Amino acid sequence: MIIVLKPNPTDAQIEHVLERIAELGLTPHISRGVSRTIIGVIGDEQKLQAEPLQAIDGVEAVLPILKPFKLASREFHEADSVLEIKGVRVGGGHLAIIAGPCAIEGEAILFEIAERVKAAGANILRGGAFKPRTSPYSFQGLGEEGLRILQAAGDRFGMPTVSEVMDPRQVELVNRYADILQIGARNMQNFDLLREVGRTRKPVLLKRGMSATVKDLLMSAEYVLSEGNRQVILCERGVRSFEDSTRNMLDLSAVPNVKGQSHLPIIVDPSHATGRPDLIPAMALAAIAAGADGVHVEVHTCPEKALSDGPQALVPEQFARLMDQLRPLAELVGRTIDTCESVPV
Amino acid sequence: MIIVLKPNPTDAQIEHVLERIAELGLTPHISRGVSRTIIGVIGDEQKLQAEPLQAIDGVEAVLPILKPFKLASREFHEADSVLEIKGVRVGGGHLAIIAGPCAIEGEAILFEIAERVKAAGANILRGGAFKPRTSPYSFQGLGEEGLRILQAAGDRFGMPTVSEVMDPRQVELVNRYADILQIGARNMQNFDLLREVGRTRKPVLLKRGMSATVKDLLMSAEYVLSEGNRQVILCERGVRSFEDSTRNMLDLSAVPNVKGQSHLPIIVDPSHATGRPDLIPAMALAAIAAGADGVHVEVHTCPEKALSDGPQALVPEQFARLMDQLRPLAELVGRTIDTCESVPV
Amino acid sequence: MIIVLKPNPTDAQIEHVLERIAELGLTPHISRGVSRTIIGVIGDEQKLQAEPLQAIDGVEAVLPILKPFKLASREFHEADSVLEIKGVRVGGGHLAIIAGPCAIEGEAILFEIAERVKAAGANILRGGAFKPRTSPYSFQGLGEEGLRILQAAGDRFGMPTVSEVMDPRQVELVNRYADILQIGARNMQNFDLLREVGRTRKPVLLKRGMSATVKDLLMSAEYVLSEGNRQVILCERGVRSFEDSTRNMLDLSAVPNVKGQSHLPIIVDPSHATGRPDLIPAMALAAIAAGADGVHVEVHTCPEKALSDGPQALVPEQFARLMDQLRPLAELVGRTIDTCESVPV
Amino acid sequence: MIIVLKPNPTDAQIEHVLERIAELGLTPHISRGVSRTIIGVIGDEQKLQAEPLQAIDGVEAVLPILKPFKLASREFHEADSVLEIKGVRVGGGHLAIIAGPCAIEGEAILFEIAERVKAAGANILRGGAFKPRTSPYSFQGLGEEGLRILQAAGDRFGMPTVSEVMDPRQVELVNRYADILQIGARNMQNFDLLREVGRTRKPVLLKRGMSATVKDLLMSAEYVLSEGNRQVILCERGVRSFEDSTRNMLDLSAVPNVKGQSHLPIIVDPSHATGRPDLIPAMALAAIAAGADGVHVEVHTCPEKALSDGPQALVPEQFARLMDQLRPLAELVGRTIDTCESVPV
């Protein structure tokens, strides 16, 4: 941590800063220059972050040096983390191809979608039973009945499943049915919820918040990891921006950016990022080329009758065409796509 | 709702759209032009919003006309809503002056701060017992012990109190001690939490999310209102932007923007918006000039030792100077500042 | 400037950084800590900024300490700069009330608008003769004929005038007719244009770019100042954001933010910031309460027939009502509004 | 164009809107509904856009339907535009691989860089002779001497060249030496400059502004096209955002987004977008996978001594490794990379 003092600090001000640092059991290094005096403090930055040194009279800026996350960092765990969910590996060269409808709407339709995405090459089935909707008057999901249907579809077609959990009180229930617990963008900083899924032993799919920095995303992963659950998959799904022709702005640079700092797998959701079926396939391919550990694509057999987010879903034919392009690309960049069958469970 | 078709639609496409509208029991108006065909549907837009018409083949855009919120709208309730909390009115010309530390740290320090802000003119006391912190390693609040201290300080100095609730499971507890339940920016779209505070009969202070539009904010208020709790105070507290010299970007235009559409009171939090004590007073005054129903200011007797957000707190002397400027401005624009004593309880 | 090295730097890497600093005639201070080594360089930061030290192998980050602008800074000129344009002072407690149409459309209409805004209390007349339009097919301004009309209206009603210059080749022409040269938001980083207006001796009204930080704005002012023209008025006019119900997002905190760092006057343009007549008056009042040195408001007698930006203009009656509210507020905060008559020219 | 009236419009208001439309020689279609009245106007929207109908009393919103650009649109020119610059085709399946230093610093260094990037597979050489620098005190480019060196390097190594033009007065000069005229992000809405390069017959590389929407970018292309120059290459180079770990946020979805609406080629600049050499290769590959018509990469033999933007440049070895990955990817997606030699001039 580096403390920059305002121009012409008094001796009393300097003394006061040095004292506060000493109170914390740390050793300061002072450098007096012509136009500025700076104080370097190298040591347990975690301890200093709790101290609002910026509020001290005469301090102009406090510049942190160390990263504020630990368990999520590459320094802590140098190799890529590889998760294995019912035989499907994610990370370290293995791609998660997550597909399915936004919301679970009924057994017949989910089974049909599951069969189609499995045939096209998806290896994980998604579907929401609890839906975060902007309007209280919109369809809010089927709840436990939906989870039961999702589990049945996963079993029937040999795919592990992922479903969103929105409320700490739902964690036990969703944990009973789904193979991966999803934290949605709106809940990325719902810290009590992060702690609760951190106490399970299920993989957590953590989506980036709509205005979260990459550092914020890693700090939220740290909440889950710090509870003892080391199975976190990050998901870039676009952030809010001024561009009004797409739903969000997909920040693909987050993929290599995360990989440089963290061992956690990161996948990309081009469906929520763009909100436009005409852009989804290009962005899914770009994600794989950028090094993502998978994609998350909404697929619906009849988008115009979907109860949630229909306009951004691919139809199964479009998804199959995307997979036909994605497979050779994955091979070119040395990635494999596991299926339940392809790996000994 | 207006449905714009792509250029040169086929008769079958047009027919299909008209059928879907008819299935919903509504009547379409079709206009065929040289370069585009549009279909107007005027009726129960709520019903149509649930239908992803945009996903229909041949549809270019679906443009909503009606606002998606109802109970929060001026059309529903034309006069300004005025809340009364232990004799302190908020809205309709009455200002909430909310002040206090970011986090409740102990009894002695909270009592000292409460006494100072009350003397300077604050009429509501704030303090966090549950703190949403970016890092799991930061101070997370005193919990119930903090709430007990807050209630005692409010009783002692004659101020209603406000404290944040982060988890649906905390609502009953916070409701027992605090006079106003705060929903923080990170939880503005934590819909289960919104419903839970909507089931209490306590006023709710709802802060705008970091990348929420004004419409999103009003939709979140609608969640609370739709559960039967009509006491919602909105709070503009800055949004994320590219400007890196302030913590957030304060969107003061949200104040008249909300007031044109909604009857709910809206206050401004210049502390979180700017993160800089040198900017807080100017922004608090600007908020009142813009028509805000109050301000929310963090005050701490020793910011450099605060356990949370110290650098953005005013010291009591700064807060008193701000109030000396704010009072004549409030008078000029015809606003009153109630205190527990000034109104018969 | 502080150079933070990556974890575990080699001796060769450290040596290399120290050599580069020495080559520049500066003295480094090295601090080796448990987890990081940092090198502080205090001296002529201007010299170092030209050196891309961040590209050196082993360097993690280079953190500047000093501000990159000089002539625009409070350190360079401690007192508020006060400009005087035909007897109208701007800055140091004197407000510029700039009003007029977006574009000059003809003599009769400009004279009518000028008479009305003058009567209501405006002290500077605005009008565009060269218009930056997003579409090449939109009205582009009357050019020299427009400038002639503007000058005549200013003379007739006793108001100095301001008009935009978009092209270095227009500077001589606009300089011949207008009293203040406006640089629009889209040209804030048109550096050749900045230099060209810097070579005149006319005041420059420099508008903040749509995604410019406060520092960027001050750097652009530095371009003008460094050519010898010390008369710069800054203008906050909103920045691009995700909020879709206003044209831009007005960043009023830029006002005290600039004032803390710079001696230059700063005014606010609520017309372009909001694009909505229903929000303009509240934002103009908030600007004055925040400490702005004036406002810039578009006024048109018939917005629905305006050739440019009609929907964001106030009609003269609305502007007069705004001035009736603004005058007592200005008095309360100790500001005066000069007119050509009120000050000896 | 659709005009939505406010609730309960008076007959006089409706009549007034209909009259204004009739004055423009167009025919309105009125639809009266329970809660709203809307008026559809289908015809020459270009004409209506000049009319600020939104300012009419009783009008709530005016929703455009048609796109405001014409020459840039796919409707105007259905097939991909393919440019040919000294034998190097760009667009329609042919990739531009543009590489070189940010600024031209001298003959020896530019020749060395040119030789290295050519050997690695670049087919167009870049280098700035006029540099838009945030600070007036930074290196501003070598001017004509730089252009002369660039031309010599292009001739020597068989590569067409691209260089930025910042000022309408420089167009003639840059046109004399460079094969492609670059408009930088800061000048994307410098309309006089756009018109000036539109009057040349040289290809124009138009970079997206830092807060420009995709529509804004296409409107700026329209300025160039409307002057008769049909050779425009668009360039996505990242936009401003709240993410503070990258220089800008690369919006790769702009690639398929542009391609759906326009026939113009679009390339991607991962150097300015990320500002980080560790992220550039992944983003360059992602760009090709997303369908971009090329990439624009800064390369310098000694980034730490570069006079401009050194920290974001790749060294030649890194660029060569990137090309080794990019070539098979281009082949997989059916793209070719021309060189001066490979195509008959």
PDB file of N, CA, C and O in Angstrom, chain D residues 205-235:
ATOM      1  N   LEU D 205     -10.198   4.482 -43.034  1.00  0.00           N
ATOM      2  CA  LEU D 205     -10.347   3.577 -41.885  1.00  0.00           C
ATOM      3  C   LEU D 205     -10.973   4.404 -40.767  1.00  0.00           C
ATOM      4  O   LEU D 205     -10.319   5.266 -40.185  1.00  0.00           O
ATOM      5  N   LEU D 206     -12.247   4.135 -40.469  1.00  0.00           N
ATOM      6  CA  LEU D 206     -13.017   4.963 -39.541  1.00  0.00           C
ATOM      7  C   LEU D 206     -13.165   4.244 -38.208  1.00  0.00           C
ATOM      8  O   LEU D 206     -13.858   3.232 -38.116  1.00  0.00           O
ATOM      9  N   LYS D 207     -12.529   4.772 -37.166  1.00  0.00           N
ATOM     10  CA  LYS D 207     -12.582   4.112 -35.863  1.00  0.00           C
ATOM     11  C   LYS D 207     -13.792   4.592 -35.059  1.00  0.00           C
ATOM     12  O   LYS D 207     -14.167   5.756 -35.119  1.00  0.00           O
ATOM     13  N   ARG D 208     -14.361   3.665 -34.324  1.00  0.00           N
ATOM     14  CA  ARG D 208     -15.538   3.976 -33.501  1.00  0.00           C
ATOM     15  C   ARG D 208     -15.157   4.904 -32.353  1.00  0.00           C
ATOM     16  O   ARG D 208     -14.157   4.697 -31.668  1.00  0.00           O
ATOM     17  N   GLY D 209     -15.962   5.917 -32.126  1.00  0.00           N
ATOM     18  CA  GLY D 209     -15.731   6.851 -31.027  1.00  0.00           C
ATOM     19  C   GLY D 209     -15.878   6.177 -29.678  1.00  0.00           C
ATOM     20  O   GLY D 209     -16.524   5.135 -29.556  1.00  0.00           O
ATOM     21  N   MET D 210     -15.289   6.790 -28.659  1.00  0.00           N
ATOM     22  CA  MET D 210     -15.231   6.151 -27.350  1.00  0.00           C
ATOM     23  C   MET D 210     -16.585   5.958 -26.700  1.00  0.00           C
ATOM     24  O   MET D 210     -16.738   5.129 -25.809  1.00  0.00           O
ATOM     25  N   SER D 211     -17.573   6.741 -27.112  1.00  0.00           N
ATOM     26  CA  SER D 211     -18.921   6.500 -26.582  1.00  0.00           C
ATOM     27  C   SER D 211     -19.937   6.544 -27.708  1.00  0.00           C
ATOM     28  O   SER D 211     -21.071   6.966 -27.508  1.00  0.00           O
ATOM     29  N   ALA D 212     -19.516   6.083 -28.876  1.00  0.00           N
ATOM     30  CA  ALA D 212     -20.417   6.043 -30.025  1.00  0.00           C
ATOM     31  C   ALA D 212     -21.176   4.732 -30.055  1.00  0.00           C
ATOM     32  O   ALA D 212     -20.593   3.672 -29.825  1.00  0.00           O
ATOM     33  N   THR D 213     -22.458   4.789 -30.361  1.00  0.00           N
ATOM     34  CA  THR D 213     -23.208   3.567 -30.599  1.00  0.00           C
ATOM     35  C   THR D 213     -22.860   3.051 -31.993  1.00  0.00           C
ATOM     36  O   THR D 213     -22.252   3.764 -32.801  1.00  0.00           O
ATOM     37  N   VAL D 214     -23.265   1.825 -32.272  1.00  0.00           N
ATOM     38  CA  VAL D 214     -23.055   1.265 -33.606  1.00  0.00           C
ATOM     39  C   VAL D 214     -23.773   2.131 -34.647  1.00  0.00           C
ATOM     40  O   VAL D 214     -23.256   2.371 -35.730  1.00  0.00           O
ATOM     41  N   LYS D 215     -24.943   2.646 -34.293  1.00  0.00           N
ATOM     42  CA  LYS D 215     -25.671   3.509 -35.221  1.00  0.00           C
ATOM     43  C   LYS D 215     -24.893   4.797 -35.477  1.00  0.00           C
ATOM     44  O   LYS D 215     -24.806   5.261 -36.623  1.00  0.00           O
ATOM     45  N   ASP D 216     -24.332   5.381 -34.428  1.00  0.00           N
ATOM     46  CA  ASP D 216     -23.513   6.591 -34.598  1.00  0.00           C
ATOM     47  C   ASP D 216     -22.360   6.329 -35.565  1.00  0.00           C
ATOM     48  O   ASP D 216     -22.024   7.170 -36.403  1.00  0.00           O
ATOM     49  N   LEU D 217     -21.714   5.163 -35.406  1.00  0.00           N
ATOM     50  CA  LEU D 217     -20.585   4.810 -36.267  1.00  0.00           C
ATOM     51  C   LEU D 217     -21.038   4.754 -37.721  1.00  0.00           C
ATOM     52  O   LEU D 217     -20.379   5.304 -38.622  1.00  0.00           O
ATOM     53  N   LEU D 218     -22.172   4.127 -37.958  1.00  0.00           N
ATOM     54  CA  LEU D 218     -22.665   4.013 -39.331  1.00  0.00           C
ATOM     55  C   LEU D 218     -23.094   5.375 -39.880  1.00  0.00           C
ATOM     56  O   LEU D 218     -22.934   5.649 -41.073  1.00  0.00           O
ATOM     57  N   MET D 219     -23.602   6.255 -39.007  1.00  0.00           N
ATOM     58  CA  MET D 219     -23.953   7.610 -39.462  1.00  0.00           C
ATOM     59  C   MET D 219     -22.701   8.382 -39.865  1.00  0.00           C
ATOM     60  O   MET D 219     -22.726   9.176 -40.807  1.00  0.00           O
ATOM     61  N   SER D 220     -21.594   8.167 -39.140  1.00  0.00           N
ATOM     62  CA  SER D 220     -20.358   8.857 -39.507  1.00  0.00           C
ATOM     63  C   SER D 220     -19.813   8.312 -40.829  1.00  0.00           C
ATOM     64  O   SER D 220     -19.292   9.068 -41.653  1.00  0.00           O
ATOM     65  N   ALA D 221     -19.959   7.005 -41.041  1.00  0.00           N
ATOM     66  CA  ALA D 221     -19.582   6.431 -42.341  1.00  0.00           C
ATOM     67  C   ALA D 221     -20.421   7.070 -43.441  1.00  0.00           C
ATOM     68  O   ALA D 221     -19.922   7.369 -44.533  1.00  0.00           O
ATOM     69  N   GLU D 222     -21.695   7.305 -43.126  1.00  0.00           N
ATOM     70  CA  GLU D 222     -22.601   7.903 -44.113  1.00  0.00           C
ATOM     71  C   GLU D 222     -22.076   9.273 -44.566  1.00  0.00           C
ATOM     72  O   GLU D 222     -22.227   9.651 -45.729  1.00  0.00           O
ATOM     73  N   TYR D 223     -21.473  10.022 -43.640  1.00  0.00           N
ATOM     74  CA  TYR D 223     -20.886  11.322 -44.017  1.00  0.00           C
ATOM     75  C   TYR D 223     -19.837  11.148 -45.108  1.00  0.00           C
ATOM     76  O   TYR D 223     -19.792  11.896 -46.080  1.00  0.00           O
ATOM     77  N   VAL D 224     -18.958  10.164 -44.928  1.00  0.00           N
ATOM     78  CA  VAL D 224     -17.900   9.928 -45.925  1.00  0.00           C
ATOM     79  C   VAL D 224     -18.521   9.461 -47.246  1.00  0.00           C
ATOM     80  O   VAL D 224     -18.213   9.987 -48.320  1.00  0.00           O
ATOM     81  N   LEU D 225     -19.413   8.485 -47.146  1.00  0.00           N
ATOM     82  CA  LEU D 225     -20.038   7.918 -48.343  1.00  0.00           C
ATOM     83  C   LEU D 225     -20.817   8.982 -49.117  1.00  0.00           C
ATOM     84  O   LEU D 225     -20.813   8.994 -50.349  1.00  0.00           O
ATOM     85  N   SER D 226     -21.484   9.874 -48.371  1.00  0.00           N
ATOM     86  CA  SER D 226     -22.355  10.849 -49.041  1.00  0.00           C
ATOM     87  C   SER D 226     -21.549  11.881 -49.826  1.00  0.00           C
ATOM     88  O   SER D 226     -22.104  12.611 -50.640  1.00  0.00           O
ATOM     89  N   GLU D 227     -20.237  11.922 -49.602  1.00  0.00           N
ATOM     90  CA  GLU D 227     -19.396  12.814 -50.404  1.00  0.00           C
ATOM     91  C   GLU D 227     -18.875  12.101 -51.658  1.00  0.00           C
ATOM     92  O   GLU D 227     -18.115  12.678 -52.430  1.00  0.00           O
ATOM     93  N   GLY D 228     -19.228  10.836 -51.800  1.00  0.00           N
ATOM     94  CA  GLY D 228     -18.847  10.138 -53.024  1.00  0.00           C
ATOM     95  C   GLY D 228     -17.724   9.128 -52.848  1.00  0.00           C
ATOM     96  O   GLY D 228     -17.378   8.406 -53.775  1.00  0.00           O
ATOM     97  N   ASN D 229     -17.158   9.066 -51.664  1.00  0.00           N
ATOM     98  CA  ASN D 229     -16.092   8.087 -51.413  1.00  0.00           C
ATOM     99  C   ASN D 229     -16.725   6.820 -50.844  1.00  0.00           C
ATOM    100  O   ASN D 229     -17.188   6.814 -49.706  1.00  0.00           O
ATOM    101  N   ARG D 230     -16.747   5.759 -51.631  1.00  0.00           N
ATOM    102  CA  ARG D 230     -17.432   4.539 -51.196  1.00  0.00           C
ATOM    103  C   ARG D 230     -16.506   3.539 -50.499  1.00  0.00           C
ATOM    104  O   ARG D 230     -16.895   2.417 -50.228  1.00  0.00           O
ATOM    105  N   GLN D 231     -15.267   3.945 -50.234  1.00  0.00           N
ATOM    106  CA  GLN D 231     -14.311   3.011 -49.652  1.00  0.00           C
ATOM    107  C   GLN D 231     -14.109   3.295 -48.161  1.00  0.00           C
ATOM    108  O   GLN D 231     -13.204   4.033 -47.782  1.00  0.00           O
ATOM    109  N   VAL D 232     -14.951   2.700 -47.339  1.00  0.00           N
ATOM    110  CA  VAL D 232     -14.845   2.907 -45.894  1.00  0.00           C
ATOM    111  C   VAL D 232     -14.656   1.562 -45.211  1.00  0.00           C
ATOM    112  O   VAL D 232     -15.377   0.608 -45.519  1.00  0.00           O
ATOM    113  N   ILE D 233     -13.683   1.494 -44.324  1.00  0.00           N
ATOM    114  CA  ILE D 233     -13.482   0.324 -43.458  1.00  0.00           C
ATOM    115  C   ILE D 233     -13.779   0.786 -42.036  1.00  0.00           C
ATOM    116  O   ILE D 233     -13.172   1.757 -41.569  1.00  0.00           O
ATOM    117  N   LEU D 234     -14.693   0.120 -41.361  1.00  0.00           N
ATOM    118  CA  LEU D 234     -15.011   0.481 -39.979  1.00  0.00           C
ATOM    119  C   LEU D 234     -14.047  -0.234 -39.041  1.00  0.00           C
ATOM    120  O   LEU D 234     -13.483  -1.276 -39.397  1.00  0.00           O
ATOM    121  N   CYS D 235     -13.867   0.323 -37.856  1.00  0.00           N
ATOM    122  CA  CYS D 235     -12.968  -0.314 -36.883  1.00  0.00           C
ATOM    123  C   CYS D 235     -13.523  -0.198 -35.469  1.00  0.00           C
ATOM    124  O   CYS D 235     -13.694   0.901 -34.944  1.00  0.00           O
TER     125      CYS D 235
END
